[in-house]
Amino acid sequence: MTNSEENYIKEIYKLSLINSNHVTTNEIAYELSTKPPSVSDMLKKLSKKKLINYEKYKGVNLTSKGQNLAIYLTRKHRLWEFFLVNCLKYNWDEVHNIAEQLEHVKSEDLINRLDKFLGFPKIDPHGEPIPDINGVFNYLDSKSLDNLGINNIGKVVGVKTDDTDFLKYLDKINISIGSKLKIIDINKFDQSFEIEIKNQVRNISFDVAKNILILC
Amino acid sequence: MTNSEENYIKEIYKLSLINSNHVTTNEIAYELSTKPPSVSDMLKKLSKKKLINYEKYKGVNLTSKGQNLAIYLTRKHRLWEFFLVNCLKYNWDEVHNIAEQLEHVKSEDLINRLDKFLGFPKIDPHGEPIPDINGVFNYLDSKSLDNLGINNIGKVVGVKTDDTDFLKYLDKINISIGSKLKIIDINKFDQSFEIEIKNQVRNISFDVAKNILILC
DNA sequence: ATTAATTTTTAGTCTAATCTAATTATTTTT
DNA sequence: AAAAATAATTAGATTAGACTAAAAATTAAT
């Protein structure tokens, strides 16, 4: 299994979650910054390996074998992201690139040990669930901050967007994964939130609140 | 810089430390499990990049640019090995393969953060020194256990051989990096050592003692 | 100092992954 | 339902890295 094949599988998986199954050649090419002929070639190859169902001109979807692989790759990626943020103190917006490389290291044992070392985390720094060793997503019922009422307390578990400006803003106002916060008040005029975090009271806009995932 | 180029640079570095400079095509091919023509091709390429000094039929050695690169790769490799052994609890004999892959991840920042996370270690699990961020080896004066006299205390910092049986034996008798041990007695007949480790007295042969690196 | 053996290099082939240009299917529009 | 537009595929070329077989250079042996 080459790195390139792995990247295609991951991308098909990602797109089929959004577009409900039917993934097209052009979409894949666009997302992977490659050209349609390259995709066509690779689809044939992946099809021969029984990782995707492919009929010419008809788009593709993953076989169960392909799906298992995609979930395993997702597991690797998210565990590495967790490591980068929690151990190496990277910001949320900096980890993707490096995790992308780390995820291609070939060793199942390595990943299971990493999982153990990190304490079997269930959610990655972007709030996405991390599949366990059996490929099972142990979803936690996280919701966006704007669903919380006054006086409720929640713990930040992720974000809904990777927008750099947004993540930088969170850093600036001291909100990070694991932060505990409490809704003090909600301004009825603009729906902005008054929250308490680390004994400080701050105001955040409705748009920001909507993009913060919390658990309570 | 491709993975393959990096592997060649590392190998030339390793061989030139042993053979004092003049590294030959066949040696490289043998060590990298490849064939001489492949090496010839790569040498031309590395020469064009000013990483090695290469004259046809005359063997090669690293330029200072190539040497810096080799030291940086060594740094990466040894830091990852340290991580694998100390954080993920791998045995000494299992880490090389995986470190080999991890070392190709492209990010200087990642390595410097890893270094910090690990506490800026100076010696890797095999007792080899880890270059710092400036490529400086901060050698510690480690010596093999058989140089220690009766009643001296030392701390295990590495091993001189990667032989699997040897490493497994050390695991079995509870000797690992960081272990403190004391020489109780030396048997004059076969030069075997009576040592105290973790409040237990054990006997080890001269051959084993010779292959354990300690600091005292 | 020739010949023999060894080492290294060149020449030409192969595979994986990519590309451009051209062709063929499929969809959409009129 | 035919023409136009879009999408996907094939054909053929390119690059990195490796290979085999053959040639050239160097070293060792007689």
PDB file of N, CA and C in Angstrom, chain B residues 10 12 20 31 38 49 86 94 99 106 112 126 135 141 154 158 163 166 169 184 204 206 209:
ATOM      1  N   LYS B  10      22.616   9.294   4.816  1.00  0.00           N
ATOM      2  CA  LYS B  10      22.811   8.711   6.138  1.00  0.00           C
ATOM      3  C   LYS B  10      23.793   7.550   6.082  1.00  0.00           C
ATOM      4  N   ILE B  12      26.137   6.949   3.783  1.00  0.00           N
ATOM      5  CA  ILE B  12      27.500   7.405   3.486  1.00  0.00           C
ATOM      6  C   ILE B  12      28.147   7.960   4.753  1.00  0.00           C
ATOM      7  N   SER B  20      36.837   5.702   7.761  1.00  0.00           N
ATOM      8  CA  SER B  20      37.616   6.926   7.566  1.00  0.00           C
ATOM      9  C   SER B  20      37.528   7.440   6.129  1.00  0.00           C
ATOM     10  N   GLU B  31      25.012  -2.219   1.984  1.00  0.00           N
ATOM     11  CA  GLU B  31      24.347  -1.769   3.209  1.00  0.00           C
ATOM     12  C   GLU B  31      22.890  -1.390   2.973  1.00  0.00           C
ATOM     13  N   SER B  38      22.381   1.296  -9.137  1.00  0.00           N
ATOM     14  CA  SER B  38      21.466   2.244  -8.505  1.00  0.00           C
ATOM     15  C   SER B  38      22.266   3.269  -7.705  1.00  0.00           C
ATOM     16  N   LYS B  49      23.946  18.001  -6.342  1.00  0.00           N
ATOM     17  CA  LYS B  49      23.362  18.824  -5.277  1.00  0.00           C
ATOM     18  C   LYS B  49      24.397  19.282  -4.254  1.00  0.00           C
ATOM     19  N   ASN B  86      11.125   5.370  25.436  1.00  0.00           N
ATOM     20  CA  ASN B  86      10.764   5.965  26.714  1.00  0.00           C
ATOM     21  C   ASN B  86       9.276   6.266  26.851  1.00  0.00           C
ATOM     22  N   GLU B  94      13.482  -3.137  18.892  1.00  0.00           N
ATOM     23  CA  GLU B  94      12.319  -3.045  17.999  1.00  0.00           C
ATOM     24  C   GLU B  94      12.181  -1.689  17.320  1.00  0.00           C
ATOM     25  N   ALA B  99      11.674   4.078  13.627  1.00  0.00           N
ATOM     26  CA  ALA B  99      12.390   5.362  13.659  1.00  0.00           C
ATOM     27  C   ALA B  99      12.841   5.743  12.248  1.00  0.00           C
ATOM     28  N   LYS B 106       8.958  15.521   7.273  1.00  0.00           N
ATOM     29  CA  LYS B 106       9.606  16.809   7.004  1.00  0.00           C
ATOM     30  C   LYS B 106       9.041  17.938   7.856  1.00  0.00           C
ATOM     31  N   ASN B 112      12.280  19.872  16.899  1.00  0.00           N
ATOM     32  CA  ASN B 112      12.686  20.701  18.036  1.00  0.00           C
ATOM     33  C   ASN B 112      11.670  20.624  19.176  1.00  0.00           C
ATOM     34  N   HIS B 126      20.418   3.391  22.332  1.00  0.00           N
ATOM     35  CA  HIS B 126      21.532   2.507  22.024  1.00  0.00           C
ATOM     36  C   HIS B 126      22.844   3.072  22.563  1.00  0.00           C
ATOM     37  N   GLY B 135      23.408  20.897  15.895  1.00  0.00           N
ATOM     38  CA  GLY B 135      24.198  19.820  15.312  1.00  0.00           C
ATOM     39  C   GLY B 135      25.404  19.454  16.145  1.00  0.00           C
ATOM     40  N   ASP B 141      30.924  10.910  28.656  1.00  0.00           N
ATOM     41  CA  ASP B 141      32.000   9.941  28.608  1.00  0.00           C
ATOM     42  C   ASP B 141      31.537   8.588  29.134  1.00  0.00           C
ATOM     43  N   GLY B 154      27.295   2.626  38.728  1.00  0.00           N
ATOM     44  CA  GLY B 154      27.124   3.246  37.416  1.00  0.00           C
ATOM     45  C   GLY B 154      25.669   3.218  36.976  1.00  0.00           C
ATOM     46  N   GLY B 158      23.345   2.791  27.677  1.00  0.00           N
ATOM     47  CA  GLY B 158      23.200   2.238  26.344  1.00  0.00           C
ATOM     48  C   GLY B 158      23.855   0.879  26.209  1.00  0.00           C
ATOM     49  N   ASP B 163      22.320  -6.904  18.902  1.00  0.00           N
ATOM     50  CA  ASP B 163      21.975  -8.320  18.813  1.00  0.00           C
ATOM     51  C   ASP B 163      20.706  -8.621  19.610  1.00  0.00           C
ATOM     52  N   PHE B 166      20.918 -10.669  22.793  1.00  0.00           N
ATOM     53  CA  PHE B 166      21.537  -9.888  23.872  1.00  0.00           C
ATOM     54  C   PHE B 166      20.507  -8.965  24.534  1.00  0.00           C
ATOM     55  N   TYR B 169      18.001 -10.774  26.568  1.00  0.00           N
ATOM     56  CA  TYR B 169      18.603 -11.224  27.816  1.00  0.00           C
ATOM     57  C   TYR B 169      18.595 -10.083  28.848  1.00  0.00           C
ATOM     58  N   ILE B 184      29.676  -5.727  42.730  1.00  0.00           N
ATOM     59  CA  ILE B 184      29.910  -6.344  44.038  1.00  0.00           C
ATOM     60  C   ILE B 184      31.250  -7.068  44.044  1.00  0.00           C
ATOM     61  N   ILE B 204      26.716 -11.702  35.774  1.00  0.00           N
ATOM     62  CA  ILE B 204      26.727 -11.581  34.313  1.00  0.00           C
ATOM     63  C   ILE B 204      28.125 -11.886  33.806  1.00  0.00           C
ATOM     64  N   PHE B 206      31.526 -11.785  31.364  1.00  0.00           N
ATOM     65  CA  PHE B 206      32.391 -10.708  30.878  1.00  0.00           C
ATOM     66  C   PHE B 206      31.886 -10.182  29.532  1.00  0.00           C
ATOM     67  N   ALA B 209      29.021  -7.871  30.116  1.00  0.00           N
ATOM     68  CA  ALA B 209      29.487  -6.620  30.734  1.00  0.00           C
ATOM     69  C   ALA B 209      30.128  -5.700  29.701  1.00  0.00           C
TER      70      ALA B 209
END
